[in-house]
XYZ file of C-alpha atoms in Angstrom:
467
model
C 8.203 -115.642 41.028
C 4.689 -116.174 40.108
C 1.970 -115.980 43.001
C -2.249 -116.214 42.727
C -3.923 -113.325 42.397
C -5.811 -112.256 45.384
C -9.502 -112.786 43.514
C -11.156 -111.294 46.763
C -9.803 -108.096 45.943
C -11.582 -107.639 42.394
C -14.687 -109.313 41.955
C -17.127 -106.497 42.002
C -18.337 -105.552 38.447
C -16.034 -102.799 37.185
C -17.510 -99.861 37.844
C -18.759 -99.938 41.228
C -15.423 -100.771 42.836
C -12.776 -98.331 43.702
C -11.050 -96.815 40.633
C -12.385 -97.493 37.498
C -9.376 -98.114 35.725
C -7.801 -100.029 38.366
C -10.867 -102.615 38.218
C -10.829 -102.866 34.520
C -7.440 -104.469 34.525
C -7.359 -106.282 38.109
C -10.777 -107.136 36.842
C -10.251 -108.189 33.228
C -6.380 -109.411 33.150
C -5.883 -110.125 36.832
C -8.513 -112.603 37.388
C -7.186 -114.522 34.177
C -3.471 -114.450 35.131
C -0.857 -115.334 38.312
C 2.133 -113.348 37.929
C 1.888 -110.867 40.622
C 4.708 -108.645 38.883
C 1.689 -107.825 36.173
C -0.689 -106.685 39.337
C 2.057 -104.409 40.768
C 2.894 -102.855 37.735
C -0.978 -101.852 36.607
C -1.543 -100.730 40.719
C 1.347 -98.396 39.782
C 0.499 -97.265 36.331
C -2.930 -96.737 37.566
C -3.524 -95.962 41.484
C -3.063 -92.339 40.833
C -6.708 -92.193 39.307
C -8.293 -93.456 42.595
C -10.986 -91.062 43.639
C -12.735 -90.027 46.927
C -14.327 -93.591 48.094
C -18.042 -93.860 48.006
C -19.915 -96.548 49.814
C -20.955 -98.026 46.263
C -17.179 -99.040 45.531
C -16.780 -100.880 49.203
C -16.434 -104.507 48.345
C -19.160 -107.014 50.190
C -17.943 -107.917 53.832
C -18.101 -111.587 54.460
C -19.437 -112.853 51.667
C -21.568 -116.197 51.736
C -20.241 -117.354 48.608
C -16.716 -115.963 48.537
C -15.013 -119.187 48.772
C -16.286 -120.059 45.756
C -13.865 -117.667 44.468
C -11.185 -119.873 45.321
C -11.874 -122.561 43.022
C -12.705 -120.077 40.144
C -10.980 -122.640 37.683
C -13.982 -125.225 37.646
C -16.764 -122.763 36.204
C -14.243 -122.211 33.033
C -15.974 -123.939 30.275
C -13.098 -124.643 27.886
C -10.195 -126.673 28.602
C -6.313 -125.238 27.565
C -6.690 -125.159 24.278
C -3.906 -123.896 22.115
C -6.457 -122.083 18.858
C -9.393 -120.496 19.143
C -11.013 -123.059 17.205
C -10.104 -125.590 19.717
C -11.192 -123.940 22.398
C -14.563 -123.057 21.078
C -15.331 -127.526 20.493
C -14.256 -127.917 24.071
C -17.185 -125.586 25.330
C -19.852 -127.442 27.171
C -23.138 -126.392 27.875
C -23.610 -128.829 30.966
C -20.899 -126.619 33.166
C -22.278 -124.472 35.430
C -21.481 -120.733 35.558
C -18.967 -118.991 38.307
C -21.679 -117.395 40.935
C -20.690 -114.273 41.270
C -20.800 -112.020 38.018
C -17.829 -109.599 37.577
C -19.473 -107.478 34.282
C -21.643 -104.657 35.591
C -25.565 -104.064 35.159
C -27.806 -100.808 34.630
C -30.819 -100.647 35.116
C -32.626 -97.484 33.518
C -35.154 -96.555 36.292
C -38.854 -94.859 35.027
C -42.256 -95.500 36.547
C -41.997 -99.352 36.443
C -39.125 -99.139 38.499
C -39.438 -96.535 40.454
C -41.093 -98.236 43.570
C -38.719 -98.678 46.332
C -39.875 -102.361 46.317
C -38.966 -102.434 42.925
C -35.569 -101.177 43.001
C -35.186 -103.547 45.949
C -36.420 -106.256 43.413
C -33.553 -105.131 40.849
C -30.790 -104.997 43.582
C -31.607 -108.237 44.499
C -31.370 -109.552 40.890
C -28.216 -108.218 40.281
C -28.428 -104.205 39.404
C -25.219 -102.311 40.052
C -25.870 -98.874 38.156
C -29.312 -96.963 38.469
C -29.257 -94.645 34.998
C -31.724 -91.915 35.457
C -32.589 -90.205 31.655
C -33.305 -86.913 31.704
C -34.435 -86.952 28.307
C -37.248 -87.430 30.209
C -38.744 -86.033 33.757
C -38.473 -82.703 35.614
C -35.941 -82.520 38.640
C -38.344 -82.682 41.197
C -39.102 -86.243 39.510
C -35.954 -87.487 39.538
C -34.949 -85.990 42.669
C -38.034 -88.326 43.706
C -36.522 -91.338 41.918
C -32.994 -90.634 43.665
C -34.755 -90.419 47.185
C -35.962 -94.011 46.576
C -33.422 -95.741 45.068
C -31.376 -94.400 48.521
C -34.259 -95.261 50.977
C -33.846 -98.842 49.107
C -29.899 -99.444 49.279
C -30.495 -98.570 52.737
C -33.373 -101.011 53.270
C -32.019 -103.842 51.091
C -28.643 -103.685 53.266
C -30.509 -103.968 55.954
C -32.216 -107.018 54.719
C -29.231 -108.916 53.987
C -26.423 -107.877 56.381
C -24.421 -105.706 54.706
C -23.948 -102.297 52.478
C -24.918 -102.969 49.034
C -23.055 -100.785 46.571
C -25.346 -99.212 43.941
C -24.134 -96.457 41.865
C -26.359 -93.751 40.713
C -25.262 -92.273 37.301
C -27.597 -89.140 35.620
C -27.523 -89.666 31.264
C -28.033 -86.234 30.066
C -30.462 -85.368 27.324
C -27.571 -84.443 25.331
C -27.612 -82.539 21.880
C -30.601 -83.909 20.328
C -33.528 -83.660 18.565
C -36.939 -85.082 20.365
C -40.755 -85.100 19.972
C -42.724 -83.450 22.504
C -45.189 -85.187 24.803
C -48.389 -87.185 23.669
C -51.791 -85.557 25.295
C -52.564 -87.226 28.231
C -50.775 -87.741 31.533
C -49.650 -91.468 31.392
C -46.307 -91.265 30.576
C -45.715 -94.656 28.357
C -48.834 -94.142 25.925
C -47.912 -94.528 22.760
C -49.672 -93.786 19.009
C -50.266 -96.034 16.203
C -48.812 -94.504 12.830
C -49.794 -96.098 9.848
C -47.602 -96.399 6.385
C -48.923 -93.553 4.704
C -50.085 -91.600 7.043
C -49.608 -87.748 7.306
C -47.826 -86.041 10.804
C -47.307 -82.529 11.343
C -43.766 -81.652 12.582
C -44.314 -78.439 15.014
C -41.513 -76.095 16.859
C -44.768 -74.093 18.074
C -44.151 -74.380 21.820
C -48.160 -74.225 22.199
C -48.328 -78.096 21.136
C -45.534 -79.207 23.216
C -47.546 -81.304 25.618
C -50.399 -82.047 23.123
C -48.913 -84.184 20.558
C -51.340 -86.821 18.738
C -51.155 -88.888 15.865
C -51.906 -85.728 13.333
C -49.487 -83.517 14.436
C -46.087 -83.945 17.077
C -43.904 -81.463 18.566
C -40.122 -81.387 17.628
C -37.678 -79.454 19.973
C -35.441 -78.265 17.779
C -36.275 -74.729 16.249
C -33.742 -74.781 13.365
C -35.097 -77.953 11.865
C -37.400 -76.076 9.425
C -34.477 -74.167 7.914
C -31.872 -76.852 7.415
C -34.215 -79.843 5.815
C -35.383 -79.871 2.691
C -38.216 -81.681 0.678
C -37.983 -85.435 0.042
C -34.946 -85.378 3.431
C -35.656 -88.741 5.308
C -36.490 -88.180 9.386
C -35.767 -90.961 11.384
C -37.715 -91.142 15.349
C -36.959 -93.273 17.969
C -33.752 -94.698 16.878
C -34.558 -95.283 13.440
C -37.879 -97.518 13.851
C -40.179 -95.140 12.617
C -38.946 -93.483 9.123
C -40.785 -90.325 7.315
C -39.949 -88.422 4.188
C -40.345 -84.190 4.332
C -43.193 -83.256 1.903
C -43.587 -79.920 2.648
C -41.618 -77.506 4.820
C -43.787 -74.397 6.327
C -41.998 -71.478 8.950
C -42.557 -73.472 11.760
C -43.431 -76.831 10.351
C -43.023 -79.477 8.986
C -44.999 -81.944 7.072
C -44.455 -85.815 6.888
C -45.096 -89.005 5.191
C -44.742 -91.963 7.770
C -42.949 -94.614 5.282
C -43.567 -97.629 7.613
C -46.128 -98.595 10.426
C -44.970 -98.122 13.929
C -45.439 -96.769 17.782
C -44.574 -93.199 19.101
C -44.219 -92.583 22.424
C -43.106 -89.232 23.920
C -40.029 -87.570 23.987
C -38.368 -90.100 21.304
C -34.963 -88.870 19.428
C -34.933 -87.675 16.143
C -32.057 -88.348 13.674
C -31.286 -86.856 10.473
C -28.753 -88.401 8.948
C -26.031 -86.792 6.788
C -27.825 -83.212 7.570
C -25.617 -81.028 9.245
C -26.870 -79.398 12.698
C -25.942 -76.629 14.946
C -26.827 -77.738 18.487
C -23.988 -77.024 20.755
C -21.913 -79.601 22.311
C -23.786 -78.517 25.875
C -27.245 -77.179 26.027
C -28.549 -74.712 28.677
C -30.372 -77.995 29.771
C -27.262 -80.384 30.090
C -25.451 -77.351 32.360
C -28.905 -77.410 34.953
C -28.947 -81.604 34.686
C -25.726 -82.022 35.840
C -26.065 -79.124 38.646
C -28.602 -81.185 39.384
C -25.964 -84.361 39.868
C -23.548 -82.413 41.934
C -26.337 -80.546 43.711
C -27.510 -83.891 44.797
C -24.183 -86.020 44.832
C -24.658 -88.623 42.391
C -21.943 -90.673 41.271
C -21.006 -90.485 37.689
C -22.572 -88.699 34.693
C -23.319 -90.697 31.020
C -22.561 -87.793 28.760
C -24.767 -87.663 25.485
C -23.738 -87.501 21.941
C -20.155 -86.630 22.887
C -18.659 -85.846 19.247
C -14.642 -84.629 20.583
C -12.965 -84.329 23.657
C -14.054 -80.929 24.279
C -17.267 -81.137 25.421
C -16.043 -83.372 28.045
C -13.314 -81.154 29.368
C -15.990 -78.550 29.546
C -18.251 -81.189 32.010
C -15.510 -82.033 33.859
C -14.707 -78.234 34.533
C -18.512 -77.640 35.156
C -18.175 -80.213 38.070
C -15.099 -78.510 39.483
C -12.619 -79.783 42.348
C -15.206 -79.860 44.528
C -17.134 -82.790 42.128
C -13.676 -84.450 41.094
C -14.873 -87.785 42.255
C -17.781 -87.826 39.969
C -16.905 -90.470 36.718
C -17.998 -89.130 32.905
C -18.770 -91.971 30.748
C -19.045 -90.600 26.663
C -21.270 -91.785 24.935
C -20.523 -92.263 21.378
C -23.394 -92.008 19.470
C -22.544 -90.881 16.130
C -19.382 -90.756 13.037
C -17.929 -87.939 14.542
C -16.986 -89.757 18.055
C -15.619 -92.777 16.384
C -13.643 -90.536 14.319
C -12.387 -89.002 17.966
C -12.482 -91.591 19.828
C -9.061 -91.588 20.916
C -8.785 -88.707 22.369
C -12.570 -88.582 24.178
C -11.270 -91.860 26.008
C -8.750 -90.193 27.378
C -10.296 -87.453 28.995
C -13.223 -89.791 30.080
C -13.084 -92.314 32.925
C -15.492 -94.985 30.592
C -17.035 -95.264 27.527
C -20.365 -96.493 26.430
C -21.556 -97.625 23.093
C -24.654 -96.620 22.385
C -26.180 -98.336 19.377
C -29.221 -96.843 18.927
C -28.215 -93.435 17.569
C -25.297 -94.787 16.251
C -27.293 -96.878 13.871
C -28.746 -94.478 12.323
C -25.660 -92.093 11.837
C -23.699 -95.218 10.494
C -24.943 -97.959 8.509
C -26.794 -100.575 10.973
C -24.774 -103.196 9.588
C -21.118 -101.394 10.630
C -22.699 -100.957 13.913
C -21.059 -104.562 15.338
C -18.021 -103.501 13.578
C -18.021 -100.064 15.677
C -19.146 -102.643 19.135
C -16.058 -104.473 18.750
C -13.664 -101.698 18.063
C -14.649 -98.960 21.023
C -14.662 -101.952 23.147
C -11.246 -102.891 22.045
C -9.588 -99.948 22.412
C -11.710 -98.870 25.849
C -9.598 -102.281 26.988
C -6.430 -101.559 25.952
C -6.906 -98.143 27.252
C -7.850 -99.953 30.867
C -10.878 -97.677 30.827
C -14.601 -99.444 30.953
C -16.672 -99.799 27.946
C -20.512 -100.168 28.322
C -22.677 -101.723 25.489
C -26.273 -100.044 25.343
C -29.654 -100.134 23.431
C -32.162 -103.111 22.730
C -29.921 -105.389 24.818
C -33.439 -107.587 25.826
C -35.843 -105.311 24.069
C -38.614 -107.695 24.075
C -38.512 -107.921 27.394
C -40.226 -104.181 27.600
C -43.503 -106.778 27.092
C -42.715 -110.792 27.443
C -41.205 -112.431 30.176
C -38.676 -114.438 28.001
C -35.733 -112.775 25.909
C -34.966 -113.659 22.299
C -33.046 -115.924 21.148
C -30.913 -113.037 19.321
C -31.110 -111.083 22.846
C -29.243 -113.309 24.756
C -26.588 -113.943 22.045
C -25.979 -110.363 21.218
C -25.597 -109.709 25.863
C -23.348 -112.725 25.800
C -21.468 -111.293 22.914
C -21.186 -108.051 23.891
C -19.385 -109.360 27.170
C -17.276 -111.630 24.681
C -16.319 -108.127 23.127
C -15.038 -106.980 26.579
C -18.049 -105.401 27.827
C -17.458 -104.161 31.307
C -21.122 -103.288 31.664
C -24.248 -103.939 29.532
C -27.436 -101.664 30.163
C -31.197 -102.050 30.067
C -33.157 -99.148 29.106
C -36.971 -99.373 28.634
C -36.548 -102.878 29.922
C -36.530 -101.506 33.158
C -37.964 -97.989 32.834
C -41.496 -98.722 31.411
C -41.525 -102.577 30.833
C -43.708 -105.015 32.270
C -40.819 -107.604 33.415
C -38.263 -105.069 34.671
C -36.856 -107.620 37.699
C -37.051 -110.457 35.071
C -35.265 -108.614 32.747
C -31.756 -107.928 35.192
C -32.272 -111.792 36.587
C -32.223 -112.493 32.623
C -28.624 -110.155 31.853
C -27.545 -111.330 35.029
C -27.236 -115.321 33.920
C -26.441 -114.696 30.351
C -23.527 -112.788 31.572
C -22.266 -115.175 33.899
C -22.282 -117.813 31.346
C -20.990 -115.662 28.913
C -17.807 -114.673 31.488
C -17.295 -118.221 32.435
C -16.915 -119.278 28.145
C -14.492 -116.089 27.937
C -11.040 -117.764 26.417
C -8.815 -116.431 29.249
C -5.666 -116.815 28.104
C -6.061 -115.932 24.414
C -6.910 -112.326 25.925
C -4.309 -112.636 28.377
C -1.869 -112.562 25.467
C -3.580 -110.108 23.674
C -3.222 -107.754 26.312
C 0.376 -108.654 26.992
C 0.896 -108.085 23.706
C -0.789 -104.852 22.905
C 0.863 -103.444 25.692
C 3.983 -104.639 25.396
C 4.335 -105.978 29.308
C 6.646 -108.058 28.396
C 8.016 -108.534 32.030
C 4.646 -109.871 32.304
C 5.095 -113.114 31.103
C-alpha cells in the first residue's frame, strides 16, 4: 500500500535536522517517492544514529509557508519523462522554484560577518551552518564570534516568532602548510606579487607577524629540508605559483611565476613532495577543546587522509561530546584513495576543491565532485561541496555566470550543502552572496530529475521491496 510522504517532517536542509543520516534519505529519496514501506525501512536502518537533540535540528513551528509543501509537485520543472534527454527539453525556465530550500548553506563567518546585525542579515537570507576557520584567529576571537552568532539566533527568533536553527561547526587548521601574517593589523590586506619577482620563504619565528612582499613566513619548519631547487610551491590554493631557487637553513628563496594577491595565513601546497605533519597537530587537539569547551555542534576536520585520524577526533571528544558531528574533509589523493572507509567513521563529508586541485589535476577535480558525492549518497551520509562556490562575490554584487552553474551543479551532484568561504568572511556582499546560493539552489532542487534518482537509489541499494 503506497501512502504520501509526510513532507512536513523533512524539509529542513540536511544537516540541521535531527540525525544526519536520517535527513539525507527522508530528505533526498523521501521527498521524491510515496511508498511508505521505503520510509520505515531507512527510519529502521538508520534511527540508531540519532544524537542528543539540539535546538538547531528542531523543525520551524507553524510555518507561514508550510502549505506550500503540500503541493510540492507544481515547482518540478520537468514533466515524467521516461530519458534523461527528455526530461532535460521539458525544463522551463518560466516555472517558479519550490519556496522553501531543502540543501543546506554555510556561511564562513570573519570580520565582514561578524556583526550580530550581520549574522542576523545571513540568517535571514538563508544561512544554516556558521563555519568558523581557525586557520585563522586566536580563541578569544572566535569565542567572540560564537558569542554573537548566539546573541543573534536568539534575537532573530525573537524577531520572527520562532527558534531559528543555526548550527555552529569549528574547521580546524588541519595539517598544513601556511604563510604567516602581513605587517599591519587589518586582517584582509593583501600584497601585490609581480611575475618575476623575488620572496623570501622564512621558518624564523621572528618574522611571523611581519610578512611583506620581500620576504613571508611559512609555518612549517621541515620545508627547508624536504624541497629542493627548481620544486614548484603553490599558495593560496594554487593561484599564486613559485619555483625554489635557492634553499638556505631556514629559508627559502622564490621566483613568483605569475602575478597575484597574498593575503595572510594562505595554504601552501607542494605537490608530489612527501611531508611529515601528523594527522593531528598540537593545534587541532586545543581547537577542538575549544569546540567541546564551548559546545559547538559539529567539527569540519582538515586534510583527513584515512580513517584514523578521525577515530582519534572522535575519541578526543569522548562520551561526554558524542553528539558533536565530524565532517572529513577530503582534500588531497590520499582521501579519495580512502574514502570508503573515512565515510564510515564520519557522520558527512565535504569536498573541498581548493586543496584538492592542486594535489590532483584541476581538471579531475569535477570527476572527484561527482564521485565523493555519489558515494556520500549511497552511503546516506551528507556530502558538502566547498571552495570558490561565488568567488567573485568576495568584491561584486553579482555572481558569474560559471558561479551559479557550478552551485546549481553541485546540488545536481547531490550536494546536501554548498559553502561560502571568503564570500562571507572578508567580502564586501556577504548577505548578497547567501540570498544569491540560496535561489540558485532552489532552482537547481526544483530541475532535480526525481525519479531517475529515485531508481538509482533503489537500485544501488537493492530495496527492492521499495518499489
Amino acid at each position: 500500500m503506497c501512502s504520501n510522504v509526510n513532507i512536513k517532517t523533512i524539509y529542513l536542509p540536511c544537516i540541521i535536522y535531527k540525525s544526519m543520516i536520517i535527513n539525507m534519505f527522508l530528505n533526498k529519496i523521501t521527498k521524491i517517492i510515496k511508498p511508505i514501506v521505503f520510509q520505515n525501512y531507512m527510519l529502521k536502518k538508520t534511527f540508531h544514529r540519532s544524537v542528543t537533540k539540539f535546538t538547531w535540528k528542531q523543525p520551524f513551528i507553524n510555518d507561514p509557508i508550510e502549505k506550500e509543501l503540500q503541493s510540492d509537485k507544481k515547482y518540478l520543472y520537468g514533466n515524467n519523462s521516461d530519458t534523461a534527454l527528455q526530461y532535460n527539453c521539458s525544463l522551463n525556465i518560466h516555472c517558479n522554484s519550490h519556496p522553501l530550500r531543502r540543501s543546506g548553506i554555510i556561511c564562513t563567518i570573519g570580520p565582514a560577518s561578524a556583526d550580530v546585525k550581520i549574522l542576523e542579515g545571513l540568517m535571514d537570507a538563508g544561512m544554516n551552518i556558521a563555519r568558523l576557520n581557525f586557520s585563522h584567529g586566536t580563541h578569544d576571537y572566535h569565542l567572540k564570534t560564537v558569542e554573537n552568532i548566539r546573541k543573534a539566533v536568539k534575537s532573530y527568533s525573537e524577531k520572527i516568532g520562532r527558534n531559528y536553527p543555526l548550527a555552529i561547526a569549528l574547521d580546524t587548521k588541519g595539517p598544513e602548510i601556511r604563510t604567516g601574517v602581513l605587517n599591519g593589523k587589518d586582517a584582509s590586506k593583501e600584497i601585490k606579487l609581480n611575475k618575476g619577482d623575488t620572496l623570501r620563504l622564512s621558518t624564523d619565528k621572528q618574522y611571523e607577524n611581519k610578512g611583506s612582499n620581500k620576504l613571508v613566513y611559512v609555518d612549517y619548519e621541515n620545508i627547508t629540508k624536504i624541497l629542493k631547487e627548481n620544486d614548484r610551491i603553490y599558495v593560496d590554493d594554487g593561484l599564486i605559483l613559485m619555483k625554489a631557487t635557492k634553499i638556505g637553513e631556514n629559508y627559502i628563496d622564490c621566483i613568483v611565476e605569475n602575478e597575484g594577491m597574498l593575503g595572510s595565513r594562505k595554504g601552501i601546497n607542494l605537490p608530489g613532495v612527501a611531508v611529515d605533519l601528523p594527522a593531528i597537530s598540537e593545534k587541532d587537539k586545543a581547537d577542538i577543546q575549544f569546540a567541546a569547551d564551548n559546545d559547538l555542534d559539529m567539527i569540519f576536520a582538515s586534510f583527513i587522509r584515512d580513517r584514523c585520524a578521525v577515530t582519534e577526533i572522535r575519541n578526543m571528544l569522548g562520551e561526554r561530546n558524542k553528539h558533536m558531528l565530524i565532517i572529513s574533509k577530503i582534500e588531497n589523493h590520499q582521501g579519495i584513495q580512502n574514502l570508503q572507509s573515512i565515510i564510515k567513521v564520519s557522520d558527512g563529508i565535504m569536498v573541498a576543491r581548493g586543496d584538492l586541485g592542486i594535489d590532483i589535476p584541476p581538471e579531475k577535480v569535477f570527476l572527484a565532485q561527482k564521485s565523493i558525492l555519489a558515494q556520500c549518497n549511497i552511503a546516506g551520509k551528507p556530502g558538502i561541496c566547498a571552495t570558490q562556490m561565488l568567488e567573485s562575490m568576495t568584491k561584486k554584487p553579482r555572481a558569474t555566470r560559471a558561479e551559479s552553474s557550478d552551485v546549481a551543479n553541485a546540488i545536481l551532484d547531490g550536494a546536501d550543502c554548498v559553502m561560502l568561504s571568503g564570500e562571507t568572511a572578508k567580502g564586501h556582499f556577504p548577505i548578497e552572496s547567501v540570498r544569491t546560493m540560496d535561489k540558485i539552489c532552489r532552482e537547481a532542487e526544483s530541475a532535480m530529475w526525481r525519479k531517475e534518482f529515485y531508481h538509482d537509489m533503489v537500485a544501488s541499494l537493492k530495496l527492492v521491496n521499495a518499489m
